[in-house]
mmCIF file of C-alpha atoms in Angstrom:
data_model
loop_
_atom_site.group_PDB
_atom_site.id
_atom_site.type_symbol
_atom_site.label_atom_id
_atom_site.label_comp_id
_atom_site.label_asym_id
_atom_site.label_seq_id
_atom_site.Cartn_x
_atom_site.Cartn_y
_atom_site.Cartn_z
ATOM 1 C CA UNK Q 80 27.346 -18.947 24.073
ATOM 2 C CA UNK Q 81 25.149 -19.191 20.850
ATOM 3 C CA UNK Q 82 24.213 -16.046 19.349
ATOM 4 C CA UNK Q 83 20.579 -15.093 19.826
ATOM 5 C CA UNK Q 84 18.379 -15.223 16.669
ATOM 6 C CA UNK Q 85 17.388 -12.060 15.341
ATOM 7 C CA UNK Q 86 13.755 -10.972 16.358
ATOM 8 C CA UNK Q 87 11.584 -10.580 13.138
ATOM 9 C CA UNK Q 88 10.690 -7.166 12.335
ATOM 10 C CA UNK Q 89 7.525 -5.594 10.993
ATOM 11 C CA UNK Q 90 7.551 -4.757 7.445
ATOM 12 C CA UNK Q 91 7.040 -1.032 8.119
ATOM 13 C CA UNK Q 92 7.969 0.701 5.030
ATOM 14 C CA UNK Q 93 7.305 0.552 1.198
ATOM 15 C CA UNK Q 94 10.941 -0.846 0.788
ATOM 16 C CA UNK Q 95 9.972 -3.950 2.789
ATOM 17 C CA UNK Q 96 7.089 -5.044 0.273
ATOM 18 C CA UNK Q 97 7.804 -3.379 -3.060
ATOM 19 C CA UNK Q 98 8.766 -5.269 -6.323
ATOM 20 C CA UNK Q 99 12.008 -4.033 -7.557
ATOM 21 C CA UNK Q 100 11.814 -5.585 -11.031
ATOM 22 C CA UNK Q 101 9.674 -3.237 -12.878
ATOM 23 C CA UNK Q 102 8.110 -3.236 -16.430
ATOM 24 C CA UNK Q 103 8.123 0.156 -17.674
ATOM 25 C CA UNK Q 104 7.877 1.920 -21.005
ATOM 26 C CA UNK Q 105 9.447 4.980 -22.711
ATOM 27 C CA UNK Q 106 7.798 8.232 -23.758
ATOM 28 C CA UNK Q 107 7.611 7.046 -27.413
ATOM 29 C CA UNK Q 108 6.133 3.692 -26.919
ATOM 30 C CA UNK Q 109 3.258 3.277 -29.318
ATOM 31 C CA UNK Q 110 -0.378 2.419 -28.392
ATOM 32 C CA UNK Q 111 -0.209 -1.407 -29.369
ATOM 33 C CA UNK Q 112 3.074 -1.930 -27.699
ATOM 34 C CA UNK Q 113 1.846 -0.762 -24.367
ATOM 35 C CA UNK Q 114 -1.430 -2.861 -24.581
ATOM 36 C CA UNK Q 115 0.816 -5.932 -25.514
ATOM 37 C CA UNK Q 116 3.082 -5.005 -22.700
ATOM 38 C CA UNK Q 117 0.081 -4.958 -20.228
ATOM 39 C CA UNK Q 118 -1.297 -8.136 -21.504
ATOM 40 C CA UNK Q 119 2.071 -10.047 -21.597
ATOM 41 C CA UNK Q 120 2.928 -9.011 -17.866
ATOM 42 C CA UNK Q 121 -0.764 -9.109 -16.688
ATOM 43 C CA UNK Q 122 -0.459 -5.529 -15.060
ATOM 44 C CA UNK Q 123 -2.903 -2.642 -15.468
ATOM 45 C CA UNK Q 124 -0.607 0.464 -15.385
ATOM 46 C CA UNK Q 125 2.943 1.040 -16.718
ATOM 47 C CA UNK Q 126 5.445 3.670 -15.320
ATOM 48 C CA UNK Q 127 6.697 6.010 -18.370
ATOM 49 C CA UNK Q 128 10.395 6.754 -18.173
ATOM 50 C CA UNK Q 129 12.694 9.171 -19.923
ATOM 51 C CA UNK Q 130 16.466 10.012 -19.361
ATOM 52 C CA UNK Q 131 18.012 7.930 -16.694
ATOM 53 C CA UNK Q 132 15.038 6.183 -15.585
ATOM 54 C CA UNK Q 133 13.030 9.205 -14.460
ATOM 55 C CA UNK Q 134 9.354 8.557 -13.940
ATOM 56 C CA UNK Q 135 7.585 11.282 -15.920
ATOM 57 C CA UNK Q 136 4.059 9.742 -15.862
ATOM 58 C CA UNK Q 137 1.886 6.401 -15.736
ATOM 59 C CA UNK Q 138 -0.105 4.972 -18.438
ATOM 60 C CA UNK Q 139 -3.115 2.850 -17.271
ATOM 61 C CA UNK Q 140 -5.924 0.695 -18.872
ATOM 62 C CA UNK Q 141 -8.119 3.855 -17.904
ATOM 63 C CA UNK Q 142 -5.804 6.025 -20.150
ATOM 64 C CA UNK Q 143 -6.271 3.658 -22.908
ATOM 65 C CA UNK Q 144 -10.029 2.863 -22.854
ATOM 66 C CA UNK Q 145 -10.994 6.150 -24.459
ATOM 67 C CA UNK Q 146 -9.652 5.054 -27.910
ATOM 68 C CA UNK Q 147 -12.473 2.415 -27.778
ATOM 69 C CA UNK Q 148 -14.935 4.571 -26.136
ATOM 70 C CA UNK Q 149 -15.061 6.935 -28.912
ATOM 71 C CA UNK Q 150 -14.003 4.739 -31.676
ATOM 72 C CA UNK Q 151 -17.223 4.754 -33.270
ATOM 73 C CA UNK Q 152 -19.234 7.171 -31.279
ATOM 74 C CA UNK Q 153 -19.161 11.110 -32.002
ATOM 75 C CA UNK Q 154 -19.789 12.803 -28.604
ATOM 76 C CA UNK Q 155 -22.188 15.560 -27.903
ATOM 77 C CA UNK Q 156 -20.980 18.817 -26.969
ATOM 78 C CA UNK Q 157 -22.052 18.309 -23.479
ATOM 79 C CA UNK Q 158 -19.935 14.941 -23.570
ATOM 80 C CA UNK Q 159 -17.137 16.835 -25.097
ATOM 81 C CA UNK Q 160 -17.240 19.354 -22.275
ATOM 82 C CA UNK Q 161 -17.559 16.492 -19.538
ATOM 83 C CA UNK Q 162 -15.118 14.280 -20.824
ATOM 84 C CA UNK Q 163 -12.513 16.534 -22.594
ATOM 85 C CA UNK Q 164 -9.468 14.786 -21.284
ATOM 86 C CA UNK Q 165 -10.636 11.460 -22.411
ATOM 87 C CA UNK Q 166 -11.625 12.715 -25.732
ATOM 88 C CA UNK Q 167 -7.947 13.884 -26.137
ATOM 89 C CA UNK Q 168 -6.454 10.782 -24.910
ATOM 90 C CA UNK Q 169 -8.748 9.008 -27.524
ATOM 91 C CA UNK Q 170 -6.477 10.490 -30.262
ATOM 92 C CA UNK Q 171 -3.317 9.595 -28.366
ATOM 93 C CA UNK Q 172 -0.686 7.413 -30.130
ATOM 94 C CA UNK Q 173 2.132 7.212 -27.837
ATOM 95 C CA UNK Q 174 2.871 6.971 -23.973
ATOM 96 C CA UNK Q 175 3.639 10.606 -23.679
ATOM 97 C CA UNK Q 176 0.275 11.457 -25.396
ATOM 98 C CA UNK Q 177 -1.722 8.940 -23.306
ATOM 99 C CA UNK Q 178 0.072 9.076 -19.666
ATOM 100 C CA UNK Q 179 -1.388 10.528 -16.743
ATOM 101 C CA UNK Q 180 1.205 13.343 -15.597
ATOM 102 C CA UNK Q 181 2.889 14.040 -13.408
ATOM 103 C CA UNK Q 182 2.841 10.472 -11.893
ATOM 104 C CA UNK Q 183 1.366 9.839 -8.343
ATOM 105 C CA UNK Q 184 4.401 8.163 -6.737
ATOM 106 C CA UNK Q 185 5.897 7.243 -3.355
ATOM 107 C CA UNK Q 186 9.474 6.811 -1.837
ATOM 108 C CA UNK Q 187 10.879 3.601 -0.512
ATOM 109 C CA UNK Q 188 10.947 5.046 3.012
ATOM 110 C CA UNK Q 189 7.269 5.925 3.208
ATOM 111 C CA UNK Q 190 5.234 3.894 5.638
ATOM 112 C CA UNK Q 191 2.832 1.161 4.311
ATOM 113 C CA UNK Q 192 0.031 3.112 5.898
ATOM 114 C CA UNK Q 193 1.034 6.297 3.925
ATOM 115 C CA UNK Q 194 1.082 4.252 0.468
ATOM 116 C CA UNK Q 195 -1.987 2.644 1.159
ATOM 117 C CA UNK Q 196 -3.720 6.192 1.764
ATOM 118 C CA UNK Q 197 -2.194 7.509 -1.356
ATOM 119 C CA UNK Q 198 -3.835 4.518 -3.328
ATOM 120 C CA UNK Q 199 -7.238 5.056 -1.628
ATOM 121 C CA UNK Q 200 -7.286 9.052 -2.167
ATOM 122 C CA UNK Q 201 -6.279 8.617 -5.867
ATOM 123 C CA UNK Q 202 -8.128 5.504 -6.454
ATOM 124 C CA UNK Q 203 -5.055 3.718 -7.921
ATOM 125 C CA UNK Q 204 -3.832 0.134 -7.802
ATOM 126 C CA UNK Q 205 0.016 0.633 -8.039
ATOM 127 C CA UNK Q 206 2.704 3.274 -7.229
ATOM 128 C CA UNK Q 207 6.022 3.692 -8.744
ATOM 129 C CA UNK Q 208 8.688 4.030 -6.052
ATOM 130 C CA UNK Q 209 11.191 6.770 -6.813
ATOM 131 C CA UNK Q 210 14.457 7.947 -5.314
ATOM 132 C CA UNK Q 211 15.204 11.602 -4.317
ATOM 133 C CA UNK Q 212 16.083 12.322 -8.091
ATOM 134 C CA UNK Q 213 12.846 10.846 -9.476
ATOM 135 C CA UNK Q 214 14.389 7.801 -10.773
ATOM 136 C CA UNK Q 215 12.399 4.492 -10.774
ATOM 137 C CA UNK Q 216 13.314 2.121 -7.996
ATOM 138 C CA UNK Q 217 10.384 -0.184 -7.833
ATOM 139 C CA UNK Q 218 6.674 -0.402 -7.839
ATOM 140 C CA UNK Q 219 4.389 -1.201 -5.137
ATOM 141 C CA UNK Q 220 0.660 -2.498 -5.584
ATOM 142 C CA UNK Q 221 -2.477 -3.300 -3.437
ATOM 143 C CA UNK Q 222 -1.514 -6.723 -3.137
ATOM 144 C CA UNK Q 223 2.028 -5.892 -1.895
ATOM 145 C CA UNK Q 224 0.677 -3.771 0.894
ATOM 146 C CA UNK Q 225 -1.611 -6.738 2.012
ATOM 147 C CA UNK Q 226 1.394 -8.844 2.487
ATOM 148 C CA UNK Q 227 1.676 -7.720 5.993
ATOM 149 C CA UNK Q 228 -1.192 -9.931 6.868
ATOM 150 C CA UNK Q 229 0.779 -13.045 5.970
ATOM 151 C CA UNK Q 230 3.040 -12.191 9.009
ATOM 152 C CA UNK Q 231 3.148 -15.092 11.337
ATOM 153 C CA UNK Q 232 1.039 -14.919 14.645
ATOM 154 C CA UNK Q 233 4.345 -15.622 16.536
ATOM 155 C CA UNK Q 234 6.193 -12.770 15.093
ATOM 156 C CA UNK Q 235 3.419 -10.443 15.909
ATOM 157 C CA UNK Q 236 3.146 -11.654 19.513
ATOM 158 C CA UNK Q 237 6.751 -11.055 20.048
ATOM 159 C CA UNK Q 238 6.699 -7.583 18.734
ATOM 160 C CA UNK Q 239 3.538 -6.703 20.752
ATOM 161 C CA UNK Q 240 5.086 -8.149 23.979
ATOM 162 C CA UNK Q 241 8.382 -6.335 23.403
ATOM 163 C CA UNK Q 242 7.381 -3.139 21.948
ATOM 164 C CA UNK Q 243 3.944 -2.477 23.591
ATOM 165 C CA UNK Q 244 2.920 -4.848 26.708
ATOM 166 C CA UNK Q 245 6.297 -4.727 28.321
ATOM 167 C CA UNK Q 246 6.855 -1.043 28.406
ATOM 168 C CA UNK Q 247 3.106 -0.091 29.431
ATOM 169 C CA UNK Q 248 2.470 -2.842 31.850
ATOM 170 C CA UNK Q 249 5.511 -5.196 33.037
ATOM 171 C CA UNK Q 250 7.484 -2.333 34.232
ATOM 172 C CA UNK Q 251 5.014 -1.800 37.117
ATOM 173 C CA UNK Q 252 4.773 -5.309 38.106
ATOM 174 C CA UNK Q 253 1.404 -6.018 36.574
ATOM 175 C CA UNK Q 254 0.787 -9.420 34.970
ATOM 176 C CA UNK Q 255 -0.404 -9.097 31.266
ATOM 177 C CA UNK Q 256 -0.424 -11.922 28.882
ATOM 178 C CA UNK Q 257 -1.193 -11.927 25.139
ATOM 179 C CA UNK Q 258 -2.112 -14.606 22.509
ATOM 180 C CA UNK Q 259 -2.365 -14.066 18.626
ATOM 181 C CA UNK Q 260 -4.602 -16.257 16.530
ATOM 182 C CA UNK Q 261 -5.098 -15.262 12.803
ATOM 183 C CA UNK Q 262 -3.610 -11.777 13.360
ATOM 184 C CA UNK Q 263 -5.957 -10.918 16.260
ATOM 185 C CA UNK Q 264 -4.318 -10.049 19.464
ATOM 186 C CA UNK Q 265 -5.860 -10.836 22.618
ATOM 187 C CA UNK Q 266 -4.765 -9.314 25.833
ATOM 188 C CA UNK Q 267 -5.515 -10.485 29.416
ATOM 189 C CA UNK Q 268 -4.626 -9.414 32.821
ATOM 190 C CA UNK Q 269 -5.081 -7.275 35.815
ATOM 191 C CA UNK Q 270 -3.753 -3.664 35.545
ATOM 192 C CA UNK Q 271 -3.554 -0.686 37.778
ATOM 193 C CA UNK Q 272 -4.258 2.132 35.324
ATOM 194 C CA UNK Q 273 -7.289 1.479 32.923
ATOM 195 C CA UNK Q 274 -6.625 4.517 31.107
ATOM 196 C CA UNK Q 275 -4.025 2.620 29.358
ATOM 197 C CA UNK Q 276 -6.338 0.261 27.852
ATOM 198 C CA UNK Q 277 -7.331 2.369 24.723
ATOM 199 C CA UNK Q 278 -3.688 3.463 24.577
ATOM 200 C CA UNK Q 279 -2.585 -0.101 24.281
ATOM 201 C CA UNK Q 280 -5.208 -1.095 21.859
ATOM 202 C CA UNK Q 281 -4.138 1.605 19.533
ATOM 203 C CA UNK Q 282 -0.595 0.840 19.593
ATOM 204 C CA UNK Q 283 -1.367 -2.806 18.995
ATOM 205 C CA UNK Q 284 -3.589 -2.041 15.956
ATOM 206 C CA UNK Q 285 -0.632 -0.194 14.659
ATOM 207 C CA UNK Q 286 1.535 -3.342 14.394
ATOM 208 C CA UNK Q 287 1.966 -4.421 10.765
ATOM 209 C CA UNK Q 288 -0.207 -7.619 10.267
ATOM 210 C CA UNK Q 289 -2.420 -7.092 13.310
ATOM 211 C CA UNK Q 290 -6.169 -7.524 12.138
ATOM 212 C CA UNK Q 291 -7.788 -6.528 15.605
ATOM 213 C CA UNK Q 292 -7.030 -6.117 19.277
ATOM 214 C CA UNK Q 293 -9.311 -7.706 21.820
ATOM 215 C CA UNK Q 294 -8.688 -6.386 25.264
ATOM 216 C CA UNK Q 295 -9.632 -8.263 28.439
ATOM 217 C CA UNK Q 296 -8.212 -6.401 31.339
ATOM 218 C CA UNK Q 297 -9.035 -5.489 34.964
ATOM 219 C CA UNK Q 298 -11.288 -8.439 35.169
ATOM 220 C CA UNK Q 299 -13.915 -6.884 32.741
ATOM 221 C CA UNK Q 300 -14.211 -7.234 28.721
ATOM 222 C CA UNK Q 301 -13.195 -4.000 27.200
ATOM 223 C CA UNK Q 302 -13.095 -3.906 23.214
ATOM 224 C CA UNK Q 303 -11.905 -0.655 22.069
ATOM 225 C CA UNK Q 304 -13.748 1.285 19.271
ATOM 226 C CA UNK Q 305 -12.323 0.557 15.916
#
């Protein structure tokens, strides 16, 4: 009997989507080297490393801009008080003087949702991925997190059917069908317990790659609130 092909799994964690080859700089990297590295690799931020690849900070375009901001401008006392950190960085010459520390990082086993929330809270585009010792393992960017939406409709349908629709409805002999189109999951059928509709919708929306859940159950159109 031929082996059953493995069922595609959701990319649930940072480890599933992160970039493992990372461009980084040391603490002593000079200003111009940092700018050249960013330009060469078309990236907006660089992890700063010391010792055995331990992440001690991140230097970004925002950390470098004060050099130009205050190049031909003497700030007033009010500006000095308001932009003290930027003013200090305007005199920075190396990564250790320019970087933001400690670095905002994430572990490889963090969920994609957790990484997305961290980026949103701190308003950053890239997160260094570290191990338990603080060593650099990779980097995850906003575009990496959005890769989940490239997942095939058939893969999404299989997971929703197996993990959600089956346990919630089919065990009670209810006929519920699903179809997925461009990430939108549509559920149709007759069910006995209407209280399960918002539960199913919430679980479906939690599946990686799902854009929305449209519920057509018990003969009425019910679209749960976002």
